[in-house]
PDB file of C-alpha atoms and ligand atoms in Angstrom:
ATOM      1  CA  MET A 191       0.185  -0.010   0.073  1.00  0.00           C
ATOM      2  CA  ARG A 192       1.176   3.437  -0.736  1.00  0.00           C
ATOM      3  CA  LEU A 193       0.491   6.880   0.519  1.00  0.00           C
ATOM      4  CA  VAL A 194       0.955  10.160   0.803  1.00  0.00           C
ATOM      5  CA  ALA A 195       1.459  11.758   3.725  1.00  0.00           C
ATOM      6  CA  PRO A 196       0.856  16.050   3.607  1.00  0.00           C
ATOM      7  CA  ALA A 197       3.002  18.421   5.278  1.00  0.00           C
ATOM      8  CA  LYS A 198       0.462  19.819   7.943  1.00  0.00           C
ATOM      9  CA  LEU A 199       1.144  23.727   7.321  1.00  0.00           C
ATOM     10  CA  THR A 200      -0.432  26.384  10.506  1.00  0.00           C
ATOM     11  CA  LEU A 201      -1.773  29.229   9.617  1.00  0.00           C
ATOM     12  CA  SER A 202      -2.256  30.250  12.804  1.00  0.00           C
ATOM     13  CA  LEU A 203      -1.583  28.927  16.555  1.00  0.00           C
ATOM     14  CA  GLN A 204      -2.971  31.024  19.512  1.00  0.00           C
ATOM     15  CA  VAL A 205      -1.064  29.565  23.325  1.00  0.00           C
ATOM     16  CA  LEU A 206      -4.215  29.939  26.005  1.00  0.00           C
ATOM     17  CA  GLY A 207      -2.499  28.816  28.444  1.00  0.00           C
ATOM     18  CA  VAL A 208      -0.025  26.125  30.366  1.00  0.00           C
ATOM     19  CA  ARG A 209      -1.750  23.259  31.635  1.00  0.00           C
ATOM     20  CA  ALA A 210      -1.181  21.080  34.899  1.00  0.00           C
ATOM     21  CA  ASP A 211       0.595  18.484  32.863  1.00  0.00           C
ATOM     22  CA  GLY A 212       2.887  20.988  31.000  1.00  0.00           C
ATOM     23  CA  TYR A 213       1.408  20.521  27.996  1.00  0.00           C
ATOM     24  CA  HIS A 214      -0.042  24.502  26.332  1.00  0.00           C
ATOM     25  CA  GLU A 215      -3.806  24.676  25.549  1.00  0.00           C
ATOM     26  CA  LEU A 216      -3.672  25.562  22.216  1.00  0.00           C
ATOM     27  CA  GLU A 217      -6.289  26.918  19.110  1.00  0.00           C
ATOM     28  CA  ALA A 218      -5.157  26.321  15.945  1.00  0.00           C
ATOM     29  CA  LEU A 219      -6.113  26.901  12.273  1.00  0.00           C
ATOM     30  CA  ALA A 220      -4.235  23.749  10.113  1.00  0.00           C
ATOM     31  CA  VAL A 221      -4.398  22.925   6.505  1.00  0.00           C
ATOM     32  CA  ALA A 222      -3.155  20.144   4.754  1.00  0.00           C
ATOM     33  CA  ILE A 223      -0.866  20.866   1.805  1.00  0.00           C
ATOM     34  CA  ASP A 224       0.404  19.137  -1.623  1.00  0.00           C
ATOM     35  CA  GLU A 225       3.665  19.821  -1.333  1.00  0.00           C
ATOM     36  CA  PRO A 226       5.680  19.222   0.796  1.00  0.00           C
ATOM     37  CA  HIS A 227       4.374  15.608   1.405  1.00  0.00           C
ATOM     38  CA  ASP A 228       6.536  12.308   2.199  1.00  0.00           C
ATOM     39  CA  VAL A 229       5.298   8.749   0.528  1.00  0.00           C
ATOM     40  CA  VAL A 230       4.438   6.080   2.903  1.00  0.00           C
ATOM     41  CA  THR A 231       4.625   2.659   1.217  1.00  0.00           C
ATOM     42  CA  ILE A 232       3.488  -0.586   3.916  1.00  0.00           C
ATOM     43  CA  GLU A 233       3.852  -3.984   3.281  1.00  0.00           C
ATOM     44  CA  PRO A 234       2.727  -7.038   4.953  1.00  0.00           C
ATOM     45  CA  ALA A 235       6.529  -8.502   7.403  1.00  0.00           C
ATOM     46  CA  PRO A 236       7.316 -10.701   9.519  1.00  0.00           C
ATOM     47  CA  SER A 237       7.632  -7.787  11.717  1.00  0.00           C
ATOM     48  CA  ALA A 238       6.772  -4.696  11.824  1.00  0.00           C
ATOM     49  CA  SER A 239      10.337  -1.738  10.667  1.00  0.00           C
ATOM     50  CA  VAL A 240      11.031   0.911   9.196  1.00  0.00           C
ATOM     51  CA  ARG A 241      13.624   1.971   6.200  1.00  0.00           C
ATOM     52  CA  VAL A 242      13.853   5.900   5.498  1.00  0.00           C
ATOM     53  CA  THR A 243      14.844   7.401   2.494  1.00  0.00           C
ATOM     54  CA  GLY A 244      14.337  10.335   0.104  1.00  0.00           C
ATOM     55  CA  PRO A 245      16.277  14.132   0.298  1.00  0.00           C
ATOM     56  CA  TYR A 246      14.951  14.720   3.642  1.00  0.00           C
ATOM     57  CA  ALA A 247      16.381  10.881   4.897  1.00  0.00           C
ATOM     58  CA  SER A 248      19.411  12.393   7.343  1.00  0.00           C
ATOM     59  CA  GLY A 249      18.158  12.209  10.798  1.00  0.00           C
ATOM     60  CA  VAL A 250      15.458  10.778  11.023  1.00  0.00           C
ATOM     61  CA  PRO A 251      15.512   7.280  13.221  1.00  0.00           C
ATOM     62  CA  THR A 252      15.070   4.371  12.276  1.00  0.00           C
ATOM     63  CA  ASP A 253      14.311   2.234  15.902  1.00  0.00           C
ATOM     64  CA  ALA A 254      11.239   2.811  18.076  1.00  0.00           C
ATOM     65  CA  SER A 255      11.041   6.636  18.606  1.00  0.00           C
ATOM     66  CA  ASN A 256      10.166   6.919  15.163  1.00  0.00           C
ATOM     67  CA  LEU A 257       6.292   7.491  14.931  1.00  0.00           C
ATOM     68  CA  ALA A 258       5.581   6.162  12.028  1.00  0.00           C
ATOM     69  CA  LEU A 259       6.871   2.999  13.450  1.00  0.00           C
ATOM     70  CA  ARG A 260       5.770   2.655  16.817  1.00  0.00           C
ATOM     71  CA  ALA A 261       2.327   3.400  15.277  1.00  0.00           C
ATOM     72  CA  ALA A 262       2.399   0.170  13.694  1.00  0.00           C
ATOM     73  CA  LEU A 263       3.670  -1.236  16.662  1.00  0.00           C
ATOM     74  CA  LEU A 264       1.322   0.097  18.940  1.00  0.00           C
ATOM     75  CA  ALA A 265      -1.570  -1.420  16.180  1.00  0.00           C
ATOM     76  CA  ASP A 266      -0.147  -4.433  16.888  1.00  0.00           C
ATOM     77  CA  ALA A 267       0.932  -4.872  13.007  1.00  0.00           C
ATOM     78  CA  ALA A 268       3.574  -6.847  11.151  1.00  0.00           C
ATOM     79  CA  VAL A 269       4.343  -4.153   8.402  1.00  0.00           C
ATOM     80  CA  ALA A 270       7.331  -2.941   5.937  1.00  0.00           C
ATOM     81  CA  ILE A 271       7.319   0.628   6.156  1.00  0.00           C
ATOM     82  CA  THR A 272       9.384   2.883   3.978  1.00  0.00           C
ATOM     83  CA  LEU A 273       9.375   5.997   4.276  1.00  0.00           C
ATOM     84  CA  HIS A 274      10.442   8.284   1.598  1.00  0.00           C
ATOM     85  CA  LYS A 275      11.230  12.176   3.089  1.00  0.00           C
ATOM     86  CA  ARG A 276       9.813  14.757   1.748  1.00  0.00           C
ATOM     87  CA  ILE A 277       8.945  17.227   4.162  1.00  0.00           C
ATOM     88  CA  PRO A 278      11.797  18.567   5.576  1.00  0.00           C
ATOM     89  CA  HIS A 279      12.687  17.864   9.633  1.00  0.00           C
ATOM     90  CA  ALA A 280      12.126  20.405  12.659  1.00  0.00           C
ATOM     91  CA  ALA A 281      10.617  23.166  10.682  1.00  0.00           C
ATOM     92  CA  GLY A 282       6.906  23.003  11.987  1.00  0.00           C
ATOM     93  CA  LEU A 283       5.604  21.273   8.629  1.00  0.00           C
ATOM     94  CA  GLY A 284       4.385  17.531  11.139  1.00  0.00           C
ATOM     95  CA  GLY A 285       6.840  15.181   9.148  1.00  0.00           C
ATOM     96  CA  GLY A 286       6.990  12.533  11.876  1.00  0.00           C
ATOM     97  CA  SER A 287       3.289  13.648  12.682  1.00  0.00           C
ATOM     98  CA  ALA A 288       2.134  13.114   8.818  1.00  0.00           C
ATOM     99  CA  ASP A 289       3.852   9.152   8.551  1.00  0.00           C
ATOM    100  CA  ALA A 290       2.141   7.910  11.672  1.00  0.00           C
ATOM    101  CA  GLY A 291      -0.965   9.440  10.381  1.00  0.00           C
ATOM    102  CA  ALA A 292      -0.493   7.704   7.006  1.00  0.00           C
ATOM    103  CA  VAL A 293       0.331   4.674   8.589  1.00  0.00           C
ATOM    104  CA  LEU A 294      -3.342   4.655  10.755  1.00  0.00           C
ATOM    105  CA  ARG A 295      -5.042   5.741   7.933  1.00  0.00           C
ATOM    106  CA  ALA A 296      -3.377   2.270   5.921  1.00  0.00           C
ATOM    107  CA  LEU A 297      -4.120   0.347   9.090  1.00  0.00           C
ATOM    108  CA  ASP A 298      -7.857   1.820  10.161  1.00  0.00           C
ATOM    109  CA  ARG A 299      -6.429   2.740  13.479  1.00  0.00           C
ATOM    110  CA  PRO A 300      -7.386   5.960  13.935  1.00  0.00           C
ATOM    111  CA  ASP A 301      -8.348   5.978  17.488  1.00  0.00           C
ATOM    112  CA  LEU A 302      -5.007   5.232  18.257  1.00  0.00           C
ATOM    113  CA  ALA A 303      -3.533   8.801  17.094  1.00  0.00           C
ATOM    114  CA  PRO A 304      -3.968  10.862  20.520  1.00  0.00           C
ATOM    115  CA  GLN A 305      -1.023   8.213  21.843  1.00  0.00           C
ATOM    116  CA  LEU A 306       1.573   9.323  19.236  1.00  0.00           C
ATOM    117  CA  GLY A 307       1.131  13.277  19.550  1.00  0.00           C
ATOM    118  CA  SER A 308      -0.637  16.243  19.555  1.00  0.00           C
ATOM    119  CA  ASP A 309      -0.574  16.314  15.075  1.00  0.00           C
ATOM    120  CA  VAL A 310      -1.365  12.980  14.346  1.00  0.00           C
ATOM    121  CA  PRO A 311      -4.758  13.049  15.058  1.00  0.00           C
ATOM    122  CA  PHE A 312      -5.083  15.998  12.325  1.00  0.00           C
ATOM    123  CA  CYS A 313      -2.803  13.954  10.123  1.00  0.00           C
ATOM    124  CA  VAL A 314      -4.807  11.640  10.433  1.00  0.00           C
ATOM    125  CA  ARG A 315      -8.147  13.366   8.855  1.00  0.00           C
ATOM    126  CA  GLY A 316      -6.091  15.754   7.166  1.00  0.00           C
ATOM    127  CA  GLY A 317      -8.542  18.606   5.388  1.00  0.00           C
ATOM    128  CA  ALA A 318      -8.564  21.723   7.346  1.00  0.00           C
ATOM    129  CA  ALA A 319      -9.181  22.022  11.544  1.00  0.00           C
ATOM    130  CA  TRP A 320      -9.543  24.221  14.490  1.00  0.00           C
ATOM    131  CA  MET A 321      -6.816  22.159  16.523  1.00  0.00           C
ATOM    132  CA  ARG A 322      -7.646  22.293  20.397  1.00  0.00           C
ATOM    133  CA  GLY A 323      -6.691  21.129  23.265  1.00  0.00           C
ATOM    134  CA  ARG A 324      -3.024  20.077  23.015  1.00  0.00           C
ATOM    135  CA  GLY A 325      -3.733  20.304  19.129  1.00  0.00           C
ATOM    136  CA  GLU A 326      -5.917  16.655  19.380  1.00  0.00           C
ATOM    137  CA  VAL A 327      -9.485  18.459  19.883  1.00  0.00           C
ATOM    138  CA  LEU A 328     -10.444  18.716  16.163  1.00  0.00           C
ATOM    139  CA  GLU A 329     -13.812  20.357  14.495  1.00  0.00           C
ATOM    140  CA  HIS A 330     -14.427  21.025  10.577  1.00  0.00           C
ATOM    141  CA  ALA A 331     -12.632  24.790   9.651  1.00  0.00           C
ATOM    142  CA  ASP A 332     -14.333  25.858   5.997  1.00  0.00           C
ATOM    143  CA  VAL A 333     -10.898  27.387   3.815  1.00  0.00           C
ATOM    144  CA  PRO A 334     -11.042  28.451   0.777  1.00  0.00           C
ATOM    145  CA  ALA A 335      -8.839  27.333  -2.188  1.00  0.00           C
ATOM    146  CA  LEU A 336      -5.401  28.509  -1.559  1.00  0.00           C
ATOM    147  CA  GLY A 337      -2.007  28.337  -2.502  1.00  0.00           C
ATOM    148  CA  VAL A 338       0.645  28.772  -0.670  1.00  0.00           C
ATOM    149  CA  VAL A 339       4.703  29.229  -0.831  1.00  0.00           C
ATOM    150  CA  VAL A 340       6.883  27.529   1.926  1.00  0.00           C
ATOM    151  CA  ALA A 341       9.878  28.417   2.418  1.00  0.00           C
ATOM    152  CA  VAL A 342      12.470  26.320   4.883  1.00  0.00           C
ATOM    153  CA  PRO A 343      16.106  27.721   6.214  1.00  0.00           C
ATOM    154  CA  PRO A 344      19.124  26.300   7.189  1.00  0.00           C
ATOM    155  CA  LEU A 345      18.051  26.381  10.548  1.00  0.00           C
ATOM    156  CA  ARG A 346      15.386  24.175  12.681  1.00  0.00           C
ATOM    157  CA  CYS A 347      13.190  24.438  15.820  1.00  0.00           C
ATOM    158  CA  SER A 348      12.695  21.614  18.150  1.00  0.00           C
ATOM    159  CA  THR A 349       9.340  22.159  18.797  1.00  0.00           C
ATOM    160  CA  PRO A 350       9.709  21.627  23.152  1.00  0.00           C
ATOM    161  CA  ALA A 351      12.577  23.866  23.140  1.00  0.00           C
ATOM    162  CA  VAL A 352       9.963  27.116  21.121  1.00  0.00           C
ATOM    163  CA  TYR A 353       7.532  25.807  23.762  1.00  0.00           C
ATOM    164  CA  ARG A 354      10.098  26.275  26.940  1.00  0.00           C
ATOM    165  CA  ALA A 355      10.963  29.292  25.692  1.00  0.00           C
ATOM    166  CA  TRP A 356       7.044  30.851  25.106  1.00  0.00           C
ATOM    167  CA  ASP A 357       7.419  29.644  28.907  1.00  0.00           C
ATOM    168  CA  GLU A 358      10.760  31.743  29.869  1.00  0.00           C
ATOM    169  CA  LEU A 359       9.591  34.839  27.779  1.00  0.00           C
ATOM    170  CA  GLY A 360       6.389  34.983  29.882  1.00  0.00           C
ATOM    171  CA  GLY A 361       3.556  33.789  27.312  1.00  0.00           C
ATOM    172  CA  PRO A 362       3.920  36.375  24.199  1.00  0.00           C
ATOM    173  CA  ARG A 363       1.593  36.912  21.360  1.00  0.00           C
ATOM    174  CA  GLY A 364       2.737  36.342  17.792  1.00  0.00           C
ATOM    175  CA  ARG A 365       1.884  39.666  15.205  1.00  0.00           C
ATOM    176  CA  THR A 366      -1.737  39.192  13.764  1.00  0.00           C
ATOM    177  CA  VAL A 367      -1.621  39.127   9.945  1.00  0.00           C
ATOM    178  CA  GLU A 368      -5.268  39.762   8.157  1.00  0.00           C
ATOM    179  CA  ILE A 369      -5.866  38.098   4.526  1.00  0.00           C
ATOM    180  CA  ASP A 370      -8.097  37.610   2.558  1.00  0.00           C
ATOM    181  CA  GLY A 371     -10.782  34.848   3.335  1.00  0.00           C
ATOM    182  CA  LEU A 372      -9.427  33.859   6.208  1.00  0.00           C
ATOM    183  CA  PRO A 373      -9.830  34.719   9.897  1.00  0.00           C
ATOM    184  CA  PRO A 374      -7.345  37.087  11.680  1.00  0.00           C
ATOM    185  CA  LEU A 375      -4.115  34.754  12.116  1.00  0.00           C
ATOM    186  CA  ARG A 376      -1.605  34.683  14.543  1.00  0.00           C
ATOM    187  CA  ASN A 377       1.135  32.746  15.791  1.00  0.00           C
ATOM    188  CA  ASP A 378       2.118  32.917  19.547  1.00  0.00           C
ATOM    189  CA  LEU A 379       5.204  30.560  19.195  1.00  0.00           C
ATOM    190  CA  GLU A 380       6.925  33.557  16.554  1.00  0.00           C
ATOM    191  CA  PRO A 381       9.192  35.078  19.731  1.00  0.00           C
ATOM    192  CA  ALA A 382       9.865  32.046  20.972  1.00  0.00           C
ATOM    193  CA  ALA A 383      11.221  30.218  17.575  1.00  0.00           C
ATOM    194  CA  GLU A 384      13.120  33.543  16.702  1.00  0.00           C
ATOM    195  CA  ARG A 385      14.995  33.148  19.949  1.00  0.00           C
ATOM    196  CA  VAL A 386      15.491  29.718  19.949  1.00  0.00           C
ATOM    197  CA  ALA A 387      16.556  29.936  16.461  1.00  0.00           C
ATOM    198  CA  PRO A 388      18.663  33.393  16.047  1.00  0.00           C
ATOM    199  CA  GLY A 389      18.625  34.146  12.291  1.00  0.00           C
ATOM    200  CA  LEU A 390      14.670  33.270  11.709  1.00  0.00           C
ATOM    201  CA  ALA A 391      13.822  37.085  11.736  1.00  0.00           C
ATOM    202  CA  GLU A 392      16.219  37.986   9.401  1.00  0.00           C
ATOM    203  CA  PHE A 393      14.964  35.638   6.970  1.00  0.00           C
ATOM    204  CA  ARG A 394      11.397  36.126   7.492  1.00  0.00           C
ATOM    205  CA  ALA A 395      12.301  40.116   6.644  1.00  0.00           C
ATOM    206  CA  ALA A 396      14.062  38.665   3.419  1.00  0.00           C
ATOM    207  CA  LEU A 397      11.269  36.392   2.648  1.00  0.00           C
ATOM    208  CA  GLU A 398       8.327  38.743   3.267  1.00  0.00           C
ATOM    209  CA  THR A 399      10.438  41.562   1.223  1.00  0.00           C
ATOM    210  CA  ALA A 400      11.010  38.739  -1.931  1.00  0.00           C
ATOM    211  CA  ALA A 401       6.800  38.176  -1.579  1.00  0.00           C
ATOM    212  CA  GLY A 402       5.555  40.905  -1.322  1.00  0.00           C
ATOM    213  CA  ARG A 403       3.318  39.745   1.450  1.00  0.00           C
ATOM    214  CA  PRO A 404       2.781  38.948   5.330  1.00  0.00           C
ATOM    215  CA  ALA A 405       4.803  35.428   6.209  1.00  0.00           C
ATOM    216  CA  LEU A 406       3.258  33.080   8.348  1.00  0.00           C
ATOM    217  CA  LEU A 407       5.568  31.282  11.240  1.00  0.00           C
ATOM    218  CA  ALA A 408       4.632  27.311  10.543  1.00  0.00           C
ATOM    219  CA  GLY A 409       3.845  25.680  13.980  1.00  0.00           C
ATOM    220  CA  SER A 410       6.889  25.591  16.197  1.00  0.00           C
ATOM    221  CA  GLY A 411       8.978  26.934  13.368  1.00  0.00           C
ATOM    222  CA  SER A 412      11.229  26.754  11.710  1.00  0.00           C
ATOM    223  CA  ALA A 413       9.561  26.753   8.570  1.00  0.00           C
ATOM    224  CA  TYR A 414       7.585  30.212   6.523  1.00  0.00           C
ATOM    225  CA  ALA A 415       4.452  30.078   4.359  1.00  0.00           C
ATOM    226  CA  VAL A 416       3.319  32.969   2.200  1.00  0.00           C
ATOM    227  CA  VAL A 417      -0.043  32.790   1.247  1.00  0.00           C
ATOM    228  CA  CYS A 418      -1.147  32.582  -2.558  1.00  0.00           C
ATOM    229  CA  GLY A 419      -4.161  32.822  -4.862  1.00  0.00           C
ATOM    230  CA  ARG A 420      -6.194  29.342  -4.806  1.00  0.00           C
ATOM    231  CA  ASP A 421      -4.144  28.301  -8.177  1.00  0.00           C
ATOM    232  CA  GLY A 422      -0.617  29.026  -5.964  1.00  0.00           C
ATOM    233  CA  ASP A 423       1.628  31.638  -7.381  1.00  0.00           C
ATOM    234  CA  GLY A 424       4.803  30.492  -9.309  1.00  0.00           C
ATOM    235  CA  GLU A 425       5.706  34.264  -9.873  1.00  0.00           C
ATOM    236  CA  VAL A 426       6.036  34.775  -5.760  1.00  0.00           C
ATOM    237  CA  ALA A 427       7.954  31.032  -5.409  1.00  0.00           C
ATOM    238  CA  ALA A 428      10.322  31.987  -8.186  1.00  0.00           C
ATOM    239  CA  ARG A 429      11.492  35.248  -6.281  1.00  0.00           C
ATOM    240  CA  VAL A 430      11.799  34.099  -2.623  1.00  0.00           C
ATOM    241  CA  ALA A 431      13.613  31.021  -4.286  1.00  0.00           C
ATOM    242  CA  ASP A 432      16.666  33.393  -5.520  1.00  0.00           C
ATOM    243  CA  ALA A 433      15.880  35.405  -2.263  1.00  0.00           C
ATOM    244  CA  VAL A 434      16.307  33.180   0.620  1.00  0.00           C
ATOM    245  CA  ASP A 435      19.256  31.461   1.564  1.00  0.00           C
ATOM    246  CA  GLY A 436      16.760  28.090   2.282  1.00  0.00           C
ATOM    247  CA  THR A 437      13.854  25.465   0.292  1.00  0.00           C
ATOM    248  CA  VAL A 438      11.544  26.555  -1.573  1.00  0.00           C
ATOM    249  CA  PHE A 439       8.374  24.412  -2.042  1.00  0.00           C
ATOM    250  CA  ALA A 440       4.985  25.524  -3.774  1.00  0.00           C
ATOM    251  CA  GLY A 441       1.631  23.650  -2.183  1.00  0.00           C
ATOM    252  CA  ARG A 442      -2.072  23.968  -2.257  1.00  0.00           C
ATOM    253  CA  TYR A 443      -4.375  23.526   0.120  1.00  0.00           C
ATOM    254  CA  LEU A 444      -5.288  19.595  -0.112  1.00  0.00           C
ATOM    255  CA  PRO A 445      -9.266  19.331   1.048  1.00  0.00           C
ATOM    256  CA  CYS A 446      -9.946  15.922   2.230  1.00  0.00           C
TER     257      CYS A 446
HETATM  258  O1  LIG B 711       2.520  15.906  21.708  1.00  0.00           O
HETATM  259  P1  LIG B 711       3.855  15.675  20.911  1.00  0.00           P
HETATM  260  O2  LIG B 711       5.050  14.769  21.678  1.00  0.00           O
HETATM  261  O3  LIG B 711       3.746  15.996  19.104  1.00  0.00           O
HETATM  262  O4  LIG B 711       4.345  17.423  21.527  1.00  0.00           O
HETATM  263  C1  LIG B 711       5.862  17.457  21.325  1.00  0.00           C
HETATM  264  C2  LIG B 711       6.504  18.698  22.526  1.00  0.00           C
HETATM  265  O5  LIG B 711       5.606  19.913  22.406  1.00  0.00           O
HETATM  266  C3  LIG B 711       5.402  18.399  24.166  1.00  0.00           C
HETATM  267  O6  LIG B 711       6.918  17.264  24.689  1.00  0.00           O
HETATM  268  C4  LIG B 711       5.678  19.445  24.660  1.00  0.00           C
HETATM  269  O7  LIG B 711       7.183  19.793  25.060  1.00  0.00           O
HETATM  270  C5  LIG B 711       5.320  20.200  23.155  1.00  0.00           C
HETATM  271  N1  LIG B 711       4.474  20.602  22.775  1.00  0.00           N
HETATM  272  C6  LIG B 711       2.792  21.658  24.159  1.00  0.00           C
HETATM  273  N2  LIG B 711       1.703  21.576  24.379  1.00  0.00           N
HETATM  274  C7  LIG B 711       0.649  21.307  23.168  1.00  0.00           C
HETATM  275  C8  LIG B 711       1.522  20.564  22.248  1.00  0.00           C
HETATM  276  C9  LIG B 711       3.374  20.480  22.153  1.00  0.00           C
HETATM  277  O8  LIG B 711       4.068  21.914  25.562  1.00  0.00           O
HETATM  278  N3  LIG B 711      -0.079  21.375  22.103  1.00  0.00           N
END
């Protein structure tokens, strides 16, 4: 079985507070996008295993800390999983969760998603959703057809480190960005991500200048996205690719 595992793009991420379990209470708006995506292949095998290929294979664990393998082990499924990694890791695009989500879809075990991580329920479902709780409580969101240019700097953000920095900074708020057809968007993790990855603010400034539009931080970073019209915007993508030091993807919202 071969599955596409789309990246998850948070258009907005408000942190409402810190919970007793240390997690952060969220209200986020997320969409699945067609690029970048991973390709997940699953075959029956004597025991569960994972193999990683593709341009972003480097650094992805193949032991029991791999989320896709954990999904198979939790489901008690003897399958050989191959992950063709095209989603950069530690970029806030939910790559590991996307792979685990694809495995749970293939095994028809969406019920296991919350145990694997806050983003996995969204990745099983796809489309567009409001994410609440620690991210696992989903509600359908109406999002118009839109294109996105995703720019990934040569910087990485560890999610726990960004949440820790948010706590240390005293719970900052992000900028509010207005985009036609969407509610006001704001990512409260942005000031924290800028502290964890010095150079990120400069990257955003270069991206916004090249695109001529505001850029939205993806999740806990380090990727940024610029929202374009429904057919995407090849011209914006080309300008951004020329101007910034990073990898650029032209994607589209993928309704479910
Ligand atoms: O749930 P998941 O394992 O993906 O979360 C990774 C880390 O991100 C957690 O250990 C926690 O530090 C942080 N996190 C958080 N609040 C959330 C989601 C994640 O503090 N709502």
